């Protein structure tokens, strides 16, 4: 995930320290459209705006830190994915990236389906009116209660992750007098080029049933025998924040191979394959993500080709993008509290949030960009590390970036591309109050997840 250090001219220090940064950008005031959501730009006064509203006004009204989500961008991305895959394929938004009732409504309106992986996500989806048949239920250790609820409400599919779960879901469906549509999640043995903790298709990890050694074929054998299950297809998810399509191609090829084996052994052509999510987004100007239509084309071609050569009719394809839809649509707005230059190293910029609203840098060594957004500046760039207010030195939001050297307490800075896996992985570490998510659209802003309060924290503390 890291870029190599790039030689840069002497700036803040005589010699720049080791780090994962490129040379300072030519103009620190430019908001690169690669990493900022669609409606972000600067006003005539130099203040960044989203949906036509200045961030200074947003900070005044909603406080900081806060996530601001560009609704028009979210809807446009949903539409791009839906249009790219067309009517012969299904797009399931992966709710783990970020889920709220407003999101569920937008997904519904834009014609997407939803992947949930817990009872909580299922409850959110149902409470916002997502029809159960448009929901896929995931997870490597779903509880009996979760399965029972999913089967009773009639979710469109449950993705089975183990031999025990095949039996568990079948029994529950029997008991409820239902026949539950299911897919079997397989591990295809692909090493996706991403961080170890977010790669999921190599064999030594907890998800899925291995194709290797005939495990997946055995899972199919067992599922086909059980009356409570309607086996509709095979599922594979190879990891997350992936740019290289090669892993998806191998995955598609191996899944189609399994479909051919199933046809040969059982005389059954399973009608669907799901190739999971995992498409990468731009966190910095150096990242070059694929567009949905390129992804749809590449996946469609490989599945069609493999099926033709195996003499199978092409199954219905589904995909589960989470990050690629919501990631680029939001930024986190922080207020600078302190600016601490460390001679010969870098300048530490402390903001009013931190690892409680974005754990990704600490957890995956993730890279982010940052910009001064409450004004422009012509000051020299300085190498900074943006850190939070938590009690540990690993509390880093942006490891290496450049900000203008006249940055001062009270300035607003924003970190783009924080729509995915930031609010959804936020914590109350140090009893931090989790920030709100504010949807901005066409000159209007509204809270879709409110800021936590001390009362919220104390309500759970019943000792
Ligand atoms: N489908 C399945 C079965 C998944 O497990 C995931 C993500 C997705 C779809 C969506 O993947 P996406 O398109 O969002 O990459 N917390 C990590 C990412 C964990 C992803 C887990 N599964 C991060 O912050 O990078």
Coordinates of C-alpha atoms and ligand atoms in Angstrom, one line a residue:
X1 CA 0.0 0.0 0.0
X2 CA 2.9 2.3 0.3
X3 CA 4.7 4.4 -2.2
X4 CA 8.5 4.7 -2.1
X5 CA 10.1 7.9 -0.8
X6 CA 10.4 10.4 -3.5
X7 CA 13.3 12.9 -3.6
X8 CA 12.1 16.4 -2.9
X9 CA 13.9 19.7 -2.7
X10 CA 14.8 21.1 0.7
X11 CA 11.6 22.6 2.2
X12 CA 10.7 22.6 5.8
X13 CA 13.9 20.8 6.9
X14 CA 17.2 20.7 5.0
X15 CA 16.8 17.0 4.2
X16 CA 13.4 15.4 4.2
X17 CA 13.2 12.4 6.5
X18 CA 12.3 8.9 5.3
X19 CA 8.6 8.6 4.5
X20 CA 5.9 7.6 2.2
X21 CA 5.4 10.8 0.3
X22 CA 5.9 12.2 -3.1
X23 CA 7.3 15.6 -3.8
X24 CA 5.1 18.5 -2.6
X25 CA 2.4 19.2 -5.1
X26 CA 3.0 22.3 -7.3
X27 CA -0.1 24.0 -5.8
X28 CA -1.3 23.1 -2.3
X29 CA -4.6 25.0 -2.9
X30 CA -5.8 22.7 -5.7
X31 CA -8.3 20.1 -4.7
X32 CA -7.5 17.2 -6.9
X33 CA -10.8 15.8 -8.3
X34 CA -9.3 12.3 -8.1
X35 CA -9.6 12.3 -4.3
X36 CA -12.3 14.8 -3.6
X37 CA -16.0 14.1 -4.2
X38 CA -17.7 15.4 -7.3
X39 CA -19.2 18.7 -6.0
X40 CA -16.2 19.9 -4.0
X41 CA -14.5 23.1 -5.2
X42 CA -13.3 26.4 -3.8
X43 CA -15.4 29.5 -3.6
X44 CA -14.2 32.8 -4.9
X45 CA -12.9 33.5 -1.4
X46 CA -10.8 30.3 -1.5
X47 CA -13.0 28.4 1.0
X48 CA -13.7 24.8 0.0
X49 CA -17.3 24.1 -0.7
X50 CA -19.3 20.9 -1.1
X51 CA -22.8 20.8 -2.6
X52 CA -22.4 24.6 -2.9
X53 CA -21.9 25.1 0.9
X54 CA -18.7 26.5 2.4
X55 CA -16.9 24.3 4.9
X56 CA -16.6 27.2 7.3
X57 CA -20.4 27.4 7.4
X58 CA -20.7 23.6 7.8
X59 CA -18.2 23.7 10.7
X60 CA -20.2 26.4 12.4
X61 CA -23.4 24.6 12.1
X62 CA -22.4 21.0 12.7
X63 CA -19.1 21.3 14.6
X64 CA -15.9 19.4 14.0
X65 CA -14.8 16.7 13.6
X66 CA -17.5 15.7 11.2
X67 CA -17.9 13.6 8.1
X68 CA -19.6 15.4 5.2
X69 CA -21.1 13.2 2.5
X70 CA -21.8 14.4 -1.0
X71 CA -25.2 12.9 -1.7
X72 CA -25.1 13.7 -5.4
X73 CA -21.8 11.9 -5.7
X74 CA -23.1 8.9 -3.8
X75 CA -26.1 8.7 -6.1
X76 CA -24.0 9.2 -9.2
X77 CA -21.7 6.3 -8.2
X78 CA -24.6 4.0 -7.5
X79 CA -26.0 4.8 -10.9
X80 CA -22.6 4.3 -12.6
X81 CA -22.4 0.8 -11.1
X82 CA -25.9 -0.1 -11.9
X83 CA -25.7 1.2 -15.5
X84 CA -22.3 -0.5 -16.0
X85 CA -23.6 -3.9 -14.9
X86 CA -27.0 -3.5 -16.7
X87 CA -30.0 -5.7 -16.2
X88 CA -28.2 -9.1 -16.5
X89 CA -26.2 -8.5 -13.3
X90 CA -26.8 -7.3 -9.8
X91 CA -25.0 -4.8 -7.7
X92 CA -25.0 -5.3 -4.0
X93 CA -23.7 -2.3 -2.0
X94 CA -21.5 -3.7 0.9
X95 CA -23.0 -2.0 4.0
X96 CA -20.0 -2.6 6.1
X97 CA -18.3 0.3 4.4
X98 CA -20.9 2.6 5.8
X99 CA -24.5 2.1 6.5
X100 CA -27.3 4.3 7.8
X101 CA -31.0 4.6 7.0
X102 CA -30.5 7.5 4.6
X103 CA -27.9 5.3 2.7
X104 CA -30.4 2.5 2.5
X105 CA -33.0 4.8 1.0
X106 CA -30.6 6.2 -1.6
X107 CA -29.6 2.6 -2.5
X108 CA -33.2 1.6 -2.9
X109 CA -34.0 4.7 -5.0
X110 CA -31.0 4.1 -7.2
X111 CA -31.9 0.5 -7.8
X112 CA -29.1 -1.2 -5.9
X113 CA -29.2 -4.2 -3.6
X114 CA -27.6 -4.5 -0.2
X115 CA -25.0 -6.8 1.4
X116 CA -25.3 -7.0 5.2
X117 CA -23.0 -9.0 7.5
X118 CA -24.6 -8.7 10.9
X119 CA -28.0 -8.5 12.7
X120 CA -27.4 -4.8 13.2
X121 CA -26.9 -4.1 9.5
X122 CA -29.9 -6.2 8.7
X123 CA -32.0 -4.3 11.2
X124 CA -30.9 -1.0 9.7
X125 CA -31.7 -2.2 6.2
X126 CA -35.2 -3.4 7.1
X127 CA -36.0 -0.4 9.2
X128 CA -35.3 1.9 6.3
X129 CA -37.6 -0.2 4.1
X130 CA -35.2 -2.2 1.9
X131 CA -37.2 -5.2 0.6
X132 CA -35.8 -8.4 2.1
X133 CA -35.4 -10.0 -1.3
X134 CA -32.9 -7.4 -2.2
X135 CA -30.6 -8.2 0.8
X136 CA -27.7 -10.7 0.9
X137 CA -26.7 -11.9 4.3
X138 CA -23.0 -12.5 4.9
X139 CA -20.7 -13.5 7.7
X140 CA -18.4 -16.3 8.8
X141 CA -20.1 -16.9 12.1
X142 CA -23.7 -15.8 11.9
X143 CA -25.6 -16.5 15.1
X144 CA -28.7 -18.7 15.2
X145 CA -30.8 -15.6 16.0
X146 CA -29.3 -13.8 13.0
X147 CA -30.0 -16.7 10.7
X148 CA -33.5 -17.1 12.0
X149 CA -34.3 -13.5 11.4
X150 CA -32.8 -13.5 7.9
X151 CA -34.7 -16.6 6.9
X152 CA -38.0 -15.4 8.5
X153 CA -38.0 -12.0 6.8
X154 CA -37.0 -13.7 3.5
X155 CA -33.6 -12.3 2.6
X156 CA -32.8 -12.8 -1.1
X157 CA -29.7 -14.9 -0.2
X158 CA -27.6 -16.2 2.6
X159 CA -24.0 -16.7 1.8
X160 CA -22.8 -19.9 3.5
X161 CA -19.3 -19.8 4.9
X162 CA -18.6 -23.2 6.5
X163 CA -19.8 -26.8 6.6
X164 CA -21.5 -26.2 10.0
X165 CA -23.4 -23.2 8.6
X166 CA -24.7 -25.3 5.7
X167 CA -26.5 -27.5 8.2
X168 CA -27.4 -24.7 10.6
X169 CA -29.2 -22.7 7.9
X170 CA -30.9 -25.8 6.5
X171 CA -32.2 -26.8 9.9
X172 CA -33.5 -23.3 10.6
X173 CA -35.2 -23.0 7.2
X174 CA -36.8 -26.4 7.8
X175 CA -38.1 -25.4 11.2
X176 CA -39.6 -22.2 9.7
X177 CA -41.0 -24.2 6.8
X178 CA -39.0 -22.3 4.2
X179 CA -36.6 -23.0 1.4
X180 CA -33.8 -20.4 1.7
X181 CA -31.8 -19.3 -1.4
X182 CA -28.1 -19.6 -0.6
X183 CA -24.7 -19.2 -2.2
X184 CA -21.5 -20.9 -1.0
X185 CA -18.5 -18.7 -0.4
X186 CA -15.4 -20.3 -1.7
X187 CA -11.7 -19.3 -1.3
X188 CA -10.1 -19.4 -4.7
X189 CA -6.5 -19.3 -3.5
X190 CA -5.7 -15.9 -5.0
X191 CA -3.2 -13.6 -3.3
X192 CA -4.7 -10.2 -3.9
X193 CA -2.2 -7.3 -3.7
X194 CA -3.4 -5.5 -0.7
X195 CA -2.8 -5.3 3.0
X196 CA -2.7 -8.7 4.7
X197 CA -5.7 -7.9 7.0
X198 CA -8.0 -7.1 4.1
X199 CA -7.0 -9.9 1.7
X200 CA -9.4 -12.8 1.9
X201 CA -9.0 -15.3 -0.8
X202 CA -5.7 -16.9 0.1
X203 CA -6.2 -20.1 2.0
X204 CA -4.7 -19.4 5.4
X205 CA -7.6 -17.1 6.7
X206 CA -11.0 -17.5 8.2
X207 CA -13.4 -16.9 5.3
X208 CA -15.0 -19.3 2.9
X209 CA -14.5 -22.9 1.9
X210 CA -11.4 -23.8 -0.1
X211 CA -11.7 -24.9 -3.7
X212 CA -8.4 -26.7 -3.1
X213 CA -8.7 -30.3 -2.1
X214 CA -12.3 -30.6 -3.2
X215 CA -13.7 -28.9 -0.1
X216 CA -16.0 -26.5 -2.0
X217 CA -17.2 -29.4 -4.3
X218 CA -18.1 -31.3 -1.1
X219 CA -19.9 -28.3 0.3
X220 CA -22.0 -28.1 -2.9
X221 CA -22.7 -31.9 -2.6
X222 CA -24.0 -31.4 1.0
X223 CA -26.0 -28.3 0.2
X224 CA -27.8 -29.9 -2.8
X225 CA -29.0 -32.7 -0.5
X226 CA -30.7 -30.4 2.0
X227 CA -34.4 -29.6 1.5
X228 CA -34.2 -26.3 3.4
X229 CA -31.6 -24.9 1.0
X230 CA -32.0 -23.7 -2.6
X231 CA -28.4 -23.4 -3.8
X232 CA -28.4 -20.6 -6.3
X233 CA -24.7 -20.0 -6.8
X234 CA -21.1 -19.6 -5.8
X235 CA -19.5 -16.6 -4.1
X236 CA -15.9 -15.4 -4.0
X237 CA -14.5 -12.2 -2.5
X238 CA -10.7 -11.8 -2.9
X239 CA -10.0 -8.8 -0.7
X240 CA -10.2 -5.0 -0.6
X241 CA -8.6 -1.9 -2.0
X242 CA -7.4 -3.8 -5.1
X243 CA -6.5 -2.1 -8.4
X244 CA -5.2 -5.1 -10.4
X245 CA -8.0 -7.0 -12.2
X246 CA -5.9 -10.1 -12.5
X247 CA -7.0 -11.4 -9.2
X248 CA -10.7 -11.1 -10.2
X249 CA -10.0 -12.9 -13.5
X250 CA -8.4 -15.8 -11.7
X251 CA -11.2 -15.9 -9.2
X252 CA -13.9 -15.8 -12.0
X253 CA -12.1 -18.6 -13.9
X254 CA -11.9 -20.9 -10.8
X255 CA -15.5 -20.3 -9.8
X256 CA -16.7 -21.1 -13.4
X257 CA -14.5 -24.2 -13.2
X258 CA -16.4 -25.3 -10.1
X259 CA -19.7 -24.6 -11.9
X260 CA -18.6 -27.0 -14.6
X261 CA -17.7 -29.6 -12.1
X262 CA -21.1 -29.3 -10.4
X263 CA -22.8 -29.6 -13.8
X264 CA -20.8 -32.8 -14.5
X265 CA -21.4 -34.4 -11.2
X266 CA -25.0 -33.4 -10.4
X267 CA -26.4 -32.4 -13.8
X268 CA -27.2 -29.0 -12.3
X269 CA -26.2 -25.6 -13.7
X270 CA -26.0 -23.1 -10.8
X271 CA -27.5 -19.9 -12.1
X272 CA -25.4 -17.3 -10.3
X273 CA -21.9 -16.2 -9.4
X274 CA -20.9 -13.4 -7.1
X275 CA -17.4 -12.0 -7.4
X276 CA -17.5 -9.9 -4.3
X277 CA -16.3 -6.4 -3.8
X278 CA -12.8 -5.0 -3.2
X279 CA -12.3 -2.4 -6.0
X280 CA -9.8 0.2 -5.0
X281 CA -10.3 4.0 -4.8
X282 CA -7.9 7.0 -4.9
X283 CA -6.8 8.0 -1.5
X284 CA -4.0 10.1 -2.9
X285 CA -3.3 11.6 -6.4
X286 CA -1.0 8.6 -7.1
X287 CA -3.8 6.1 -7.1
X288 CA -5.6 5.2 -10.4
X289 CA -8.8 3.3 -9.8
X290 CA -10.8 1.6 -12.5
X291 CA -14.2 2.9 -13.6
X292 CA -17.3 0.7 -13.0
X293 CA -17.8 0.2 -16.8
X294 CA -14.2 -1.1 -17.2
X295 CA -14.7 -3.5 -14.3
X296 CA -18.1 -4.7 -15.6
X297 CA -16.6 -5.2 -19.1
X298 CA -13.6 -7.1 -17.8
X299 CA -15.6 -9.4 -15.5
X300 CA -18.4 -10.0 -18.0
X301 CA -15.9 -10.9 -20.7
X302 CA -14.0 -13.4 -18.6
X303 CA -17.1 -15.1 -17.2
X304 CA -18.6 -15.4 -20.7
X305 CA -15.4 -16.7 -22.2
X306 CA -14.9 -19.3 -19.5
X307 CA -18.5 -20.4 -19.6
X308 CA -18.4 -20.8 -23.4
X309 CA -15.3 -23.0 -23.2
X310 CA -16.9 -25.1 -20.4
X311 CA -20.1 -25.4 -22.4
X312 CA -22.1 -23.6 -19.6
X313 CA -24.7 -21.0 -20.1
X314 CA -23.5 -17.7 -18.6
X315 CA -24.7 -17.3 -15.0
X316 CA -26.1 -14.1 -13.6
X317 CA -23.2 -12.1 -12.1
X318 CA -23.3 -10.1 -9.0
X319 CA -20.7 -7.8 -7.4
X320 CA -20.5 -6.2 -3.9
X321 CA -18.7 -2.9 -4.0
X322 CA -18.6 -1.0 -0.8
X323 CA -15.6 1.3 -0.7
X324 CA -15.8 2.1 -4.5
X325 CA -19.2 3.6 -4.0
X326 CA -19.1 5.4 -0.7
X327 CA -15.4 5.9 -0.1
X328 CA -14.8 8.9 -2.4
X329 CA -18.1 10.6 -1.4
X330 CA -17.1 12.0 2.0
X331 CA -14.4 13.9 3.7
X332 CA -13.7 14.4 7.4
X333 CA -13.5 18.0 8.5
X334 CA -11.2 18.8 11.4
X335 CA -10.1 21.9 13.2
X336 CA -6.4 22.4 13.9
X337 CA -5.6 22.6 17.6
X338 CA -1.8 22.7 17.7
X339 CA 1.0 22.9 15.3
X340 CA 4.3 21.5 16.6
X341 CA 7.5 21.7 14.3
X342 CA 10.1 19.1 15.2
X343 CA 13.3 20.4 13.8
X344 CA 14.8 18.2 11.1
X345 CA 11.8 15.9 11.1
X346 CA 8.4 17.2 10.3
X347 CA 5.6 19.3 11.8
X348 CA 2.9 17.6 13.9
X349 CA -0.5 19.0 13.3
X350 CA -3.0 17.9 16.0
X351 CA -6.7 17.9 15.1
X352 CA -9.8 17.5 17.2
X353 CA -10.4 13.9 16.1
X354 CA -8.0 11.0 15.3
X355 CA -7.9 7.2 15.4
X356 CA -11.4 7.1 16.9
X357 CA -12.9 8.5 13.6
X358 CA -10.3 7.0 11.3
X359 CA -8.5 3.9 12.5
X360 CA -7.3 2.9 9.0
X361 CA -4.0 4.6 9.1
X362 CA -3.1 2.9 12.4
X363 CA -4.5 -0.4 11.4
X364 CA -3.4 -0.8 7.7
X365 CA -0.8 1.9 7.3
X366 CA -3.3 3.5 5.0
X367 CA -2.4 6.6 3.1
X368 CA -4.6 9.7 2.9
X369 CA -4.4 13.2 1.5
X370 CA -5.2 16.4 3.4
X371 CA -5.8 20.0 2.5
X372 CA -6.3 23.4 4.2
X373 CA -9.9 24.2 3.4
X374 CA -10.9 27.3 5.3
X375 CA -8.7 29.5 3.2
X376 CA -6.0 29.3 0.5
X377 CA -2.4 30.1 1.2
X378 CA 0.7 30.9 -0.8
X379 CA 3.1 29.9 2.0
X380 CA 5.8 27.3 1.3
X381 CA 4.8 23.7 1.7
X382 CA 5.8 22.0 4.9
X383 CA 6.0 18.3 5.6
X384 CA 3.3 17.4 8.2
X385 CA 1.9 14.4 10.1
X386 CA -1.7 14.9 11.0
X387 CA -2.4 13.4 14.3
X388 CA -5.4 13.1 16.6
X389 CA -6.0 13.8 20.3
X390 CA -5.8 10.3 21.6
X391 CA -3.4 9.0 24.2
X392 CA -1.0 7.1 22.0
X393 CA 1.6 7.9 19.5
X394 CA 0.1 5.7 16.8
X395 CA -2.8 8.0 16.7
X396 CA -2.1 9.2 13.1
X397 CA -4.6 10.3 10.6
X398 CA -2.3 11.3 7.7
X399 CA 1.2 10.0 8.0
X400 CA 3.0 12.1 5.5
X401 CA 1.6 15.1 3.6
X402 CA 2.3 18.7 2.8
X403 CA 0.3 21.7 4.1
X404 CA 1.2 25.4 3.9
X405 CA 3.8 26.5 6.4
X406 CA 1.5 29.3 7.8
X407 CA -1.0 26.7 9.1
X408 CA -2.3 27.8 12.4
X409 CA -4.6 26.7 15.3
X410 CA -8.2 27.4 14.2
X411 CA -7.7 26.5 10.6
X412 CA -9.9 23.9 9.1
X413 CA -8.3 21.0 7.3
X414 CA -10.1 18.1 5.6
X415 CA -9.1 14.6 4.7
X416 CA -10.9 13.3 1.6
X417 CA -12.0 9.8 0.7
X418 CA -13.2 8.9 4.2
X419 CA -16.6 7.7 3.3
X420 CA -15.7 4.0 3.6
X421 CA -14.6 2.2 6.8
X422 CA -14.1 5.4 8.8
X423 CA -17.5 6.1 10.6
X424 CA -18.3 2.4 10.3
X425 CA -15.1 1.5 12.2
X426 CA -15.2 4.5 14.6
X427 CA -14.8 3.9 18.3
X428 CA -15.2 5.6 21.6
X429 CA -11.5 5.2 22.5
X430 CA -10.7 7.6 25.3
X431 CA -14.5 8.1 25.5
X432 CA -14.4 10.1 22.3
X433 CA -17.8 11.1 21.0
X434 CA -18.2 9.7 17.5
X435 CA -18.7 12.4 14.9
X436 CA -21.8 13.0 12.9
X437 CA -22.4 12.2 9.2
X438 CA -23.9 15.2 7.4
X439 CA -25.3 14.7 3.9
X440 CA -24.8 17.7 1.7
X441 CA -26.8 18.2 -1.5
X442 CA -27.5 21.1 -3.7
X443 CA -27.1 23.9 -1.1
X444 CA -28.7 21.9 1.7
X445 CA -27.1 20.0 4.6
X446 CA -28.7 17.6 7.0
X447 CA -27.5 15.2 9.7
X448 CA -28.0 11.6 8.7
X449 CA -26.1 10.1 11.8
X450 CA -26.0 12.6 14.7
X451 CA -23.0 13.3 16.8
X452 CA -22.7 11.2 19.9
X453 CA -23.2 13.0 23.2
X454 CA -21.9 12.4 26.7
X455 CA -25.4 11.2 27.6
X456 CA -25.1 8.5 24.9
X457 CA -21.9 7.3 26.5
X458 CA -23.3 7.4 30.0
X459 CA -26.5 5.7 29.0
X460 CA -24.6 2.5 28.4
X461 CA -22.7 2.7 31.7
X462 CA -25.1 1.2 34.1
X463 CA -22.7 0.1 36.9
Ligands
LIG1 N1 -18.2 -8.4 0.0 C1 -17.6 -9.1 1.0 C2 -18.0 -10.5 1.2 C3 -16.7 -8.5 1.8 O1 -16.2 -9.1 2.8 C4 -16.4 -7.1 1.6 C5 -15.5 -6.4 2.5 C6 -17.0 -6.4 0.5 C7 -17.9 -7.1 -0.3 C8 -16.8 -5.0 0.2 O2 -15.4 -4.7 0.0 P1 -15.1 -3.3 -0.6 O3 -15.7 -3.1 -2.0 O4 -15.6 -2.3 0.3 O5 -13.6 -3.3 -0.6 N2 -11.9 -2.4 6.9 C9 -11.1 -2.6 5.7 C10 -11.9 -3.3 4.6 C11 -12.5 -4.6 5.1 C12 -13.3 -5.2 4.0 C13 -14.1 -6.3 4.5 N3 -14.9 -6.9 3.5 C14 -10.6 -1.3 5.3 O6 -10.8 -0.3 5.9 O7 -9.8 -1.2 4.3

